[in-house]
Short mmCIF file of N, CA and C and ligand atoms in Angstrom, two decimals:
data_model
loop_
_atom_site.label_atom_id
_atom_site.label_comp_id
_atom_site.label_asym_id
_atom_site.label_seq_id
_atom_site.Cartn_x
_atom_site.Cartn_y
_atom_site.Cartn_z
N UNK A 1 63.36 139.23 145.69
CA UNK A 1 64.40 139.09 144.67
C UNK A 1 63.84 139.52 143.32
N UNK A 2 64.51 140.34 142.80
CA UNK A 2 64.24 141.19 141.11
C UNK A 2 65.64 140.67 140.42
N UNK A 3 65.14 140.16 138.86
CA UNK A 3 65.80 139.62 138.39
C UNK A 3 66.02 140.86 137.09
N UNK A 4 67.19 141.11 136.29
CA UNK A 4 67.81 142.50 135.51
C UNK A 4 66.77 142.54 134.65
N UNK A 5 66.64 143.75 133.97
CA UNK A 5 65.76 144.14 132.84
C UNK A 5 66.51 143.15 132.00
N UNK A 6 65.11 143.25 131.01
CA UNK A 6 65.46 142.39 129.59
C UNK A 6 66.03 143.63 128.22
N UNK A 7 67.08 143.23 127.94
CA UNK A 7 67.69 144.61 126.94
C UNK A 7 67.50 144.17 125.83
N UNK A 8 67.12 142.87 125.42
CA UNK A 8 66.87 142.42 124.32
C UNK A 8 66.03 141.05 124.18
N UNK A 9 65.18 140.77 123.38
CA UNK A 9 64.68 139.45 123.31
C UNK A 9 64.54 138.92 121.82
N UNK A 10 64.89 137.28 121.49
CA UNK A 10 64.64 136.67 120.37
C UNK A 10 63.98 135.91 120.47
N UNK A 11 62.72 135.43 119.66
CA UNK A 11 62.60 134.43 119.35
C UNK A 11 62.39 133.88 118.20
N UNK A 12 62.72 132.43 117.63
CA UNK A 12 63.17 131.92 116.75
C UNK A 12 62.73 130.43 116.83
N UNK A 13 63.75 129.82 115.41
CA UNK A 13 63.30 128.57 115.66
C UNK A 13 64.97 127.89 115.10
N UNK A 14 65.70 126.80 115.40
CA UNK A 14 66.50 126.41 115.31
C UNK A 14 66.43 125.39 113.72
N UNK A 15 67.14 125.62 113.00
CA UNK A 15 67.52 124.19 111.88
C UNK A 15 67.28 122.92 112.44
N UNK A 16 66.45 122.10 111.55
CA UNK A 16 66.24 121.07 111.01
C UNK A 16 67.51 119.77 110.97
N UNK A 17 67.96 119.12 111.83
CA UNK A 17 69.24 118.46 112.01
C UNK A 17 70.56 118.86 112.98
N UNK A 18 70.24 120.55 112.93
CA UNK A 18 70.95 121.00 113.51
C UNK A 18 71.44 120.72 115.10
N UNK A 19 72.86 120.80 115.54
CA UNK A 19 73.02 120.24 117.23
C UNK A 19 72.63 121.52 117.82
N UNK A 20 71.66 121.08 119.00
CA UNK A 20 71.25 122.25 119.54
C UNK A 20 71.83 122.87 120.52
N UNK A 21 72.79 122.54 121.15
CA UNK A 21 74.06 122.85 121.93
C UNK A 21 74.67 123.93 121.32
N UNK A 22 75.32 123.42 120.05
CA UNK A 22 76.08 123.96 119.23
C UNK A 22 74.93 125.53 118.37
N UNK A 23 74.63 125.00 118.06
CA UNK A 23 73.11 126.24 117.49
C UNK A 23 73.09 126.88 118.71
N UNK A 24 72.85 127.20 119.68
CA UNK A 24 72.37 128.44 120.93
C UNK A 24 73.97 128.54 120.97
N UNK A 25 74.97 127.99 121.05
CA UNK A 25 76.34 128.84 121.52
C UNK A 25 76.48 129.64 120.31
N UNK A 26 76.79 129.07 119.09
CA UNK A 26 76.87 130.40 118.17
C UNK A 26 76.03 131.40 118.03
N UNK A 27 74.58 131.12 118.89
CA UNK A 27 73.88 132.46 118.43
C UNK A 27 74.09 133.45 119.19
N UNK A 28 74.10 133.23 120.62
CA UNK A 28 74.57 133.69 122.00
C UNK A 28 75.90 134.17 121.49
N UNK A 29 76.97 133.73 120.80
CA UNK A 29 78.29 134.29 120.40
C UNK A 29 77.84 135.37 119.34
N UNK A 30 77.29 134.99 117.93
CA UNK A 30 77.10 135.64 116.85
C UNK A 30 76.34 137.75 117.84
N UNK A 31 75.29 137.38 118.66
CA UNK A 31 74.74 138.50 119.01
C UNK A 31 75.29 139.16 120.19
N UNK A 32 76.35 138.26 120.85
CA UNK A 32 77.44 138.94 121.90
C UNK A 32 76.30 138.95 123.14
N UNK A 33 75.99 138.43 123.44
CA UNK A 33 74.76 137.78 124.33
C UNK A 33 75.70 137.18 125.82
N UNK A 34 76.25 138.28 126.68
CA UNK A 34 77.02 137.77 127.79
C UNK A 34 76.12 137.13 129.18
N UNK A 35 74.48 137.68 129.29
CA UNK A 35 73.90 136.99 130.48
C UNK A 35 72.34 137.00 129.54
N UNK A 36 71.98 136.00 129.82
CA UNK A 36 70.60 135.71 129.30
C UNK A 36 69.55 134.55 129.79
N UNK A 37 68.49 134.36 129.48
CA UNK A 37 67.58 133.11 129.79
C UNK A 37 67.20 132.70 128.66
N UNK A 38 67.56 131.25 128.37
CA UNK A 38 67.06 130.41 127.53
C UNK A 38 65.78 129.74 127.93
N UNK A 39 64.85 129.45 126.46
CA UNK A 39 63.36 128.65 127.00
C UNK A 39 63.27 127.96 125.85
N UNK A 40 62.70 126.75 125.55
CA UNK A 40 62.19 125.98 124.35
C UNK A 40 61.49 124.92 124.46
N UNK A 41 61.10 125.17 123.43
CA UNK A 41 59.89 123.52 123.18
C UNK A 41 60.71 122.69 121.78
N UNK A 42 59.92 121.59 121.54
CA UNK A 42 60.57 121.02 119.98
C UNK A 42 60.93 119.60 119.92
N UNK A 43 61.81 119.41 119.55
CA UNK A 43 62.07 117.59 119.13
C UNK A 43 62.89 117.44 118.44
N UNK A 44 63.70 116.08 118.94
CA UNK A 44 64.76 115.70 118.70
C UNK A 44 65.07 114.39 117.94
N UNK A 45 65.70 114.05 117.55
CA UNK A 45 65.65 113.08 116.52
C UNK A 45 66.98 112.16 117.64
N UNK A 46 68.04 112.55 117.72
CA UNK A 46 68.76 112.01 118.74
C UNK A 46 69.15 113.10 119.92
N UNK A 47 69.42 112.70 120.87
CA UNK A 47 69.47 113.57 122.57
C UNK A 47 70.28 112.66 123.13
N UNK A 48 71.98 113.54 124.12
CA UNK A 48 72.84 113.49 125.12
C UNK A 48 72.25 113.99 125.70
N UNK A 49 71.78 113.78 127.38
CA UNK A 49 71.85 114.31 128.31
C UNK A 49 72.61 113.72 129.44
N UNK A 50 73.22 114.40 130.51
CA UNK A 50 74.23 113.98 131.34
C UNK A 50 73.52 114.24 132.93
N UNK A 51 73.83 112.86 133.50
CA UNK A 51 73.64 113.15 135.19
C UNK A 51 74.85 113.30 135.83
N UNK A 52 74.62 114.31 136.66
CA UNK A 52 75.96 114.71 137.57
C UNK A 52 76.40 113.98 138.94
N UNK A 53 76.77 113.26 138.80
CA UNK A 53 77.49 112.42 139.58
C UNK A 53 78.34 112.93 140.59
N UNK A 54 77.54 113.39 141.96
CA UNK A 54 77.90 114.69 142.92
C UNK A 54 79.26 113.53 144.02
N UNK A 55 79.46 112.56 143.68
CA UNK A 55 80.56 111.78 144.77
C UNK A 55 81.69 111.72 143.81
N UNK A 56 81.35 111.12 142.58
CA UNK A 56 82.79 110.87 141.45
C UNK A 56 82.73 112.50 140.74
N UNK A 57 82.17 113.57 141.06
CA UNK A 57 82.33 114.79 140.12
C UNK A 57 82.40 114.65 138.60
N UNK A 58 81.89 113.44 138.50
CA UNK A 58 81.88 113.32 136.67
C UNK A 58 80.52 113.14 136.01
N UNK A 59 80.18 113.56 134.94
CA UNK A 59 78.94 113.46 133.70
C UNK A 59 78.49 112.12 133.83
N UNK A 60 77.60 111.96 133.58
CA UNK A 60 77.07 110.23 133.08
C UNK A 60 76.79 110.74 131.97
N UNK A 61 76.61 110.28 131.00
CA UNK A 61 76.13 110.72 129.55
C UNK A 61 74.70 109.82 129.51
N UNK A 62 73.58 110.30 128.63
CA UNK A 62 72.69 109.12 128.49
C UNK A 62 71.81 109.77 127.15
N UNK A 63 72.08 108.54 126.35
CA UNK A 63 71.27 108.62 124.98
C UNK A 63 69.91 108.50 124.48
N UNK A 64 69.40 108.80 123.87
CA UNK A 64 68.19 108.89 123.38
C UNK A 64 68.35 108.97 121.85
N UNK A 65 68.10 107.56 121.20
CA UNK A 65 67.77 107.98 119.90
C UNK A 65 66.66 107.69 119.13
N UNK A 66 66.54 108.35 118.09
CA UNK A 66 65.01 108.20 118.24
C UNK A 66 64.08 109.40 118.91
N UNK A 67 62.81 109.56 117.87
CA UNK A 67 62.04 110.95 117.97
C UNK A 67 61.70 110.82 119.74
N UNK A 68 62.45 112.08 120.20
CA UNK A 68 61.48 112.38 121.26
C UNK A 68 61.12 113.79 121.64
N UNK A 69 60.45 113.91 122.40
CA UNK A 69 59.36 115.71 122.48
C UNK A 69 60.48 116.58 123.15
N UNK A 70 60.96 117.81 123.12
CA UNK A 70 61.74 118.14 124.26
C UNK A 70 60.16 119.20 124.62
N UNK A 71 59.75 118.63 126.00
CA UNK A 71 58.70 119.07 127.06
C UNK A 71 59.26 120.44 127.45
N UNK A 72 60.63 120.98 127.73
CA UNK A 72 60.90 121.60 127.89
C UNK A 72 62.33 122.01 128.13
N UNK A 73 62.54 123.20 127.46
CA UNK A 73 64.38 123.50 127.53
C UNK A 73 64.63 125.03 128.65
N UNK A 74 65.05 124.69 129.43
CA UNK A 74 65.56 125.73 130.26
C UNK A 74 67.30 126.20 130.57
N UNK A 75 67.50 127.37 130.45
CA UNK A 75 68.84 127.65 130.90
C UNK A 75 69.14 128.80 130.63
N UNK A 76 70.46 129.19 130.48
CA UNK A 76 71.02 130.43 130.95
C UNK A 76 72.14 130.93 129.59
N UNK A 77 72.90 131.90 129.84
CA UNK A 77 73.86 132.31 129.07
C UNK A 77 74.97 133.31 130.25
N UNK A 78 75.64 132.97 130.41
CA UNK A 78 76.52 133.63 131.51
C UNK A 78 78.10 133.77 130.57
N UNK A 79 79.16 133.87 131.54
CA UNK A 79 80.66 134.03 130.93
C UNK A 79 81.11 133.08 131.21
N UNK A 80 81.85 132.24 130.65
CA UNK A 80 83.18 131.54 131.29
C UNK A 80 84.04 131.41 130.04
N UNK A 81 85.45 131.48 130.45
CA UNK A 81 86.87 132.25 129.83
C UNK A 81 86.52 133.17 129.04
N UNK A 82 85.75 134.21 129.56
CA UNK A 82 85.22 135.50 128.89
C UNK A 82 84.63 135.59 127.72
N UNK A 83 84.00 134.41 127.34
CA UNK A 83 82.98 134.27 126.11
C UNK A 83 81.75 133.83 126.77
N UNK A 84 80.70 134.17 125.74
CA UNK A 84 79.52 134.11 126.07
C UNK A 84 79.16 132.04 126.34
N UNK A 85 78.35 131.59 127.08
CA UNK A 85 78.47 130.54 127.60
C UNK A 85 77.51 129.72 127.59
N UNK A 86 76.38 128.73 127.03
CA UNK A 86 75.37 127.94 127.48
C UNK A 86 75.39 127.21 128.26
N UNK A 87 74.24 126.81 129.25
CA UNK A 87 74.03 126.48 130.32
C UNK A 87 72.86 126.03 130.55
N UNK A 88 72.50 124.67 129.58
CA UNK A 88 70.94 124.40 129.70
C UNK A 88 70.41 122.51 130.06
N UNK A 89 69.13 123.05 130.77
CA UNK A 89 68.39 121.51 130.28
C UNK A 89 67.88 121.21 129.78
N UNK A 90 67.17 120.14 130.05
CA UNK A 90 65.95 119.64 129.09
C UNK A 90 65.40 118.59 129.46
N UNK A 91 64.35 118.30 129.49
CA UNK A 91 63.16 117.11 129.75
C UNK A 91 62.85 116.92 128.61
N UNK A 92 62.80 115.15 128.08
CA UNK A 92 62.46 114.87 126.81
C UNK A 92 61.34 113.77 126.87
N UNK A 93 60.38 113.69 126.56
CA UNK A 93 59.20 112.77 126.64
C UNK A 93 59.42 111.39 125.59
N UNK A 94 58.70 110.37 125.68
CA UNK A 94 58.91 109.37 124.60
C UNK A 94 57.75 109.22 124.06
N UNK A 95 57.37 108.46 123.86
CA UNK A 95 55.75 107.88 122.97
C UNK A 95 54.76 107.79 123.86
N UNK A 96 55.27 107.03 125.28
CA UNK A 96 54.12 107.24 125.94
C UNK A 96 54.47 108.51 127.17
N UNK A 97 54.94 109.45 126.89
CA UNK A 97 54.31 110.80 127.60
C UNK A 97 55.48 110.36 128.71
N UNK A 98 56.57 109.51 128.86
CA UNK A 98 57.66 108.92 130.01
C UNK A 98 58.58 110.26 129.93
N UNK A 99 59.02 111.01 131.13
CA UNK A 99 59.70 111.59 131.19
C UNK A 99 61.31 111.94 131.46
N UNK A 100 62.24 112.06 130.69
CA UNK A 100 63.72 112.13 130.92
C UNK A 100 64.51 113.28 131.01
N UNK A 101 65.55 113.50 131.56
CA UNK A 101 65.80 114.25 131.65
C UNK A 101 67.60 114.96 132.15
N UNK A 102 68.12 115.94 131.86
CA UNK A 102 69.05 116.07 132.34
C UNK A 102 69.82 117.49 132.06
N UNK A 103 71.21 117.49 132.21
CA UNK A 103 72.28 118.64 131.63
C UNK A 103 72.73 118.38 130.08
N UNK A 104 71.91 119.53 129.21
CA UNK A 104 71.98 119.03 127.73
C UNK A 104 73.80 118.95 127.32
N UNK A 105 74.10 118.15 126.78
CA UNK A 105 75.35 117.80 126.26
C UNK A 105 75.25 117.87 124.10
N UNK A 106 76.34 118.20 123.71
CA UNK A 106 76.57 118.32 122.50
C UNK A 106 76.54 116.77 121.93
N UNK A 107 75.51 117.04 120.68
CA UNK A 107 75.44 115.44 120.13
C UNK A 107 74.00 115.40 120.04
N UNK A 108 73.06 116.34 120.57
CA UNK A 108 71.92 116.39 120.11
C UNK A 108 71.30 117.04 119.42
N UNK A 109 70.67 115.90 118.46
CA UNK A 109 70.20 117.20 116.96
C UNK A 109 68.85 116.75 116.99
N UNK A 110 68.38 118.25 116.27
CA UNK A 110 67.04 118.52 116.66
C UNK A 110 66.17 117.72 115.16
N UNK A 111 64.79 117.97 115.87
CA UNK A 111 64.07 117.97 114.45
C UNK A 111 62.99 119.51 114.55
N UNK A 112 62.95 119.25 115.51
CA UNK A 112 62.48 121.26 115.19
C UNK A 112 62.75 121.70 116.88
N UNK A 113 62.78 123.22 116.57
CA UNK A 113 62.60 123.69 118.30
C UNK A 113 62.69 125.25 118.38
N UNK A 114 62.05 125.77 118.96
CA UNK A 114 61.20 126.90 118.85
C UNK A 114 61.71 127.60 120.41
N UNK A 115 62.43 128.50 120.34
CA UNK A 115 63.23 128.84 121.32
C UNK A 115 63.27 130.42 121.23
N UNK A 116 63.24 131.02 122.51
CA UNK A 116 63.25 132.62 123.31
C UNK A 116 64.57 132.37 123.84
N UNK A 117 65.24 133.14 123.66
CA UNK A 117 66.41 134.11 124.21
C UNK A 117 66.01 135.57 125.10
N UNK A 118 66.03 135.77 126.15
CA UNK A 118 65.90 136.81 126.57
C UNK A 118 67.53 137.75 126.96
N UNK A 119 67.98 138.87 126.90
CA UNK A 119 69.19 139.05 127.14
C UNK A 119 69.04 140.00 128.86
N UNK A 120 69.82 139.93 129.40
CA UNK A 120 69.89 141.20 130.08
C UNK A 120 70.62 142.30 129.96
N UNK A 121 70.46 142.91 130.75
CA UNK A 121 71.05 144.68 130.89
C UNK A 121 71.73 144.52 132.01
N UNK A 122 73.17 145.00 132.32
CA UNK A 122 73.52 145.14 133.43
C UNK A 122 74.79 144.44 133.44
N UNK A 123 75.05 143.84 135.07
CA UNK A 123 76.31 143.31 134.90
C UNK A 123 76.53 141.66 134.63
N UNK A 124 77.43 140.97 134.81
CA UNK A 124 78.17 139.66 133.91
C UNK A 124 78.23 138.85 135.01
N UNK A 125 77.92 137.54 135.19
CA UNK A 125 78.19 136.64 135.60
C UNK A 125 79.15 135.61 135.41
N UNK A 126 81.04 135.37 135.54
CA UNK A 126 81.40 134.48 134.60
C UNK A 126 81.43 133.62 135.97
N UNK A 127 81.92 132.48 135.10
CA UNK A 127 82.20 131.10 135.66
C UNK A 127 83.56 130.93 136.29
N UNK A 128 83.35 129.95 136.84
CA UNK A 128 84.79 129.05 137.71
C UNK A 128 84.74 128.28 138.30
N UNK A 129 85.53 127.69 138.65
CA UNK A 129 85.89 125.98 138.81
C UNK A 129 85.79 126.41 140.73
N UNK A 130 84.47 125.63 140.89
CA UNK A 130 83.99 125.46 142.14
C UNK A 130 84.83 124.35 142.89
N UNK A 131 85.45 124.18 143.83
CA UNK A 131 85.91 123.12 144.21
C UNK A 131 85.04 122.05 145.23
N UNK A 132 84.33 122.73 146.01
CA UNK A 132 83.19 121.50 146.62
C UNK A 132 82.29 120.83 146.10
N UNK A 133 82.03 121.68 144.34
CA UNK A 133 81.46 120.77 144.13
C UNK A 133 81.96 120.16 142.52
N UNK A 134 83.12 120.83 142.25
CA UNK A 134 83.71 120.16 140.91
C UNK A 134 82.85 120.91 140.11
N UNK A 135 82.10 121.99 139.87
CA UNK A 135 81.29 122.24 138.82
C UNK A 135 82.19 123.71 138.92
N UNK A 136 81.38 124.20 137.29
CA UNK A 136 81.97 125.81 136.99
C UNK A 136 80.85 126.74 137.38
N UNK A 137 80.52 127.14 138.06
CA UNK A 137 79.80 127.96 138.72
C UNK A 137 80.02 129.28 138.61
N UNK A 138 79.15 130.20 139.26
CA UNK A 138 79.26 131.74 139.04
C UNK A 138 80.08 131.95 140.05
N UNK A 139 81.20 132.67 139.82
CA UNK A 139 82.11 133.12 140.97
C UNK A 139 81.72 133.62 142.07
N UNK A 140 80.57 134.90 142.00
CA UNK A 140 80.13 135.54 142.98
C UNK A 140 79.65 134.84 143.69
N UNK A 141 78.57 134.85 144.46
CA UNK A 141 78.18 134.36 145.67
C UNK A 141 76.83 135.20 145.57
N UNK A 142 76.32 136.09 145.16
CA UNK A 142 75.68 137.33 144.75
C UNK A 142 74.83 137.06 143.82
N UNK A 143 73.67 137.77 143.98
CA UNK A 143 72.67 137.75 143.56
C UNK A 143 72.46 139.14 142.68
N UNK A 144 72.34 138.98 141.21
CA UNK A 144 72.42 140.36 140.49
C UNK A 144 71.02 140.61 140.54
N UNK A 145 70.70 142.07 140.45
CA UNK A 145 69.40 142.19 140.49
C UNK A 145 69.39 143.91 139.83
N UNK A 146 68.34 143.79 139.34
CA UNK A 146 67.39 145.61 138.58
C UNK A 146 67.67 146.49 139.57
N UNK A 147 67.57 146.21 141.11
CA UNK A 147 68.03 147.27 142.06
C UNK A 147 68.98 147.80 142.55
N UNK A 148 69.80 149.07 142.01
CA UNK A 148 71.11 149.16 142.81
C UNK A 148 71.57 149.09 144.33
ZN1 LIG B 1 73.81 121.46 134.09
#
């Protein structure tokens, strides 16, 4: 499996207070950024993250307030209703090195975070409402790849 060329890459660092949800969708919007890989390190002053609740198909939400590390931010940028889309996690550490974790939700603002955008080349992945499993998923079934 070959994953698309990279047609573009950023890296950066996000505002000081700023929600980091909200910060990667407008940037991903602002640079028209339709499939990409998100990566980050940094810290949060307060953190939503949500467990997916695969029998009731609904979010758990779970708070964190109060400084904690984000160990690591992973995710994506795909389509759904034909705008560019975030799609990330995150593992957040506490004081003693305890690890948490989940599907980042809006409501978490940072205190710093230092983040790569990679974009691809090629074709679009959008979303849709999966029914087995209640999630918005990539329509295809398909695996995009560098090889025609
Ligand atoms: Zn998720």
């Amino acid at each position: 499996m070959s994953i698309p060329k990279i047609k573009r890459s950023y890296i950066g660092q996000l505002p000081y207070d700023s929600d980091l949800l909200d910060g990667l969708t407008e940037l991903v919007r602002r640079e028209d950024i339709k499939l990409g890989r998100i990566q980050g390190i940094g810290a949060t002053t307060h953190a939503i993250v949500a467990y997916y609740d695969q029998n009731t198909k609904t979010y758990s939400p779970l708070e964190f307030d109060g400084g904690m590390e984000i160990v690591s931010l992973s995710g994506n940028v795909s389509l759904r209703d034909g705008k560019p889309f975030v799609h990330v996690h995150i593992l957040l550490s506490d004081a003693n090195g305890k690890v948490y974790g989940g599907h980042l939700m809006k409501g978490t603002k940072l205190f710093a975070c230092e983040m790569t955008i990679d974009e691809f080349e090629g074709d679009q992945l959008e979303r849709g409402k999966d029914e087995r499993t209640g999630l918005f998923l990539w329509k295809t079934g398909q695996m995009i790849s560098d090889k025609p």
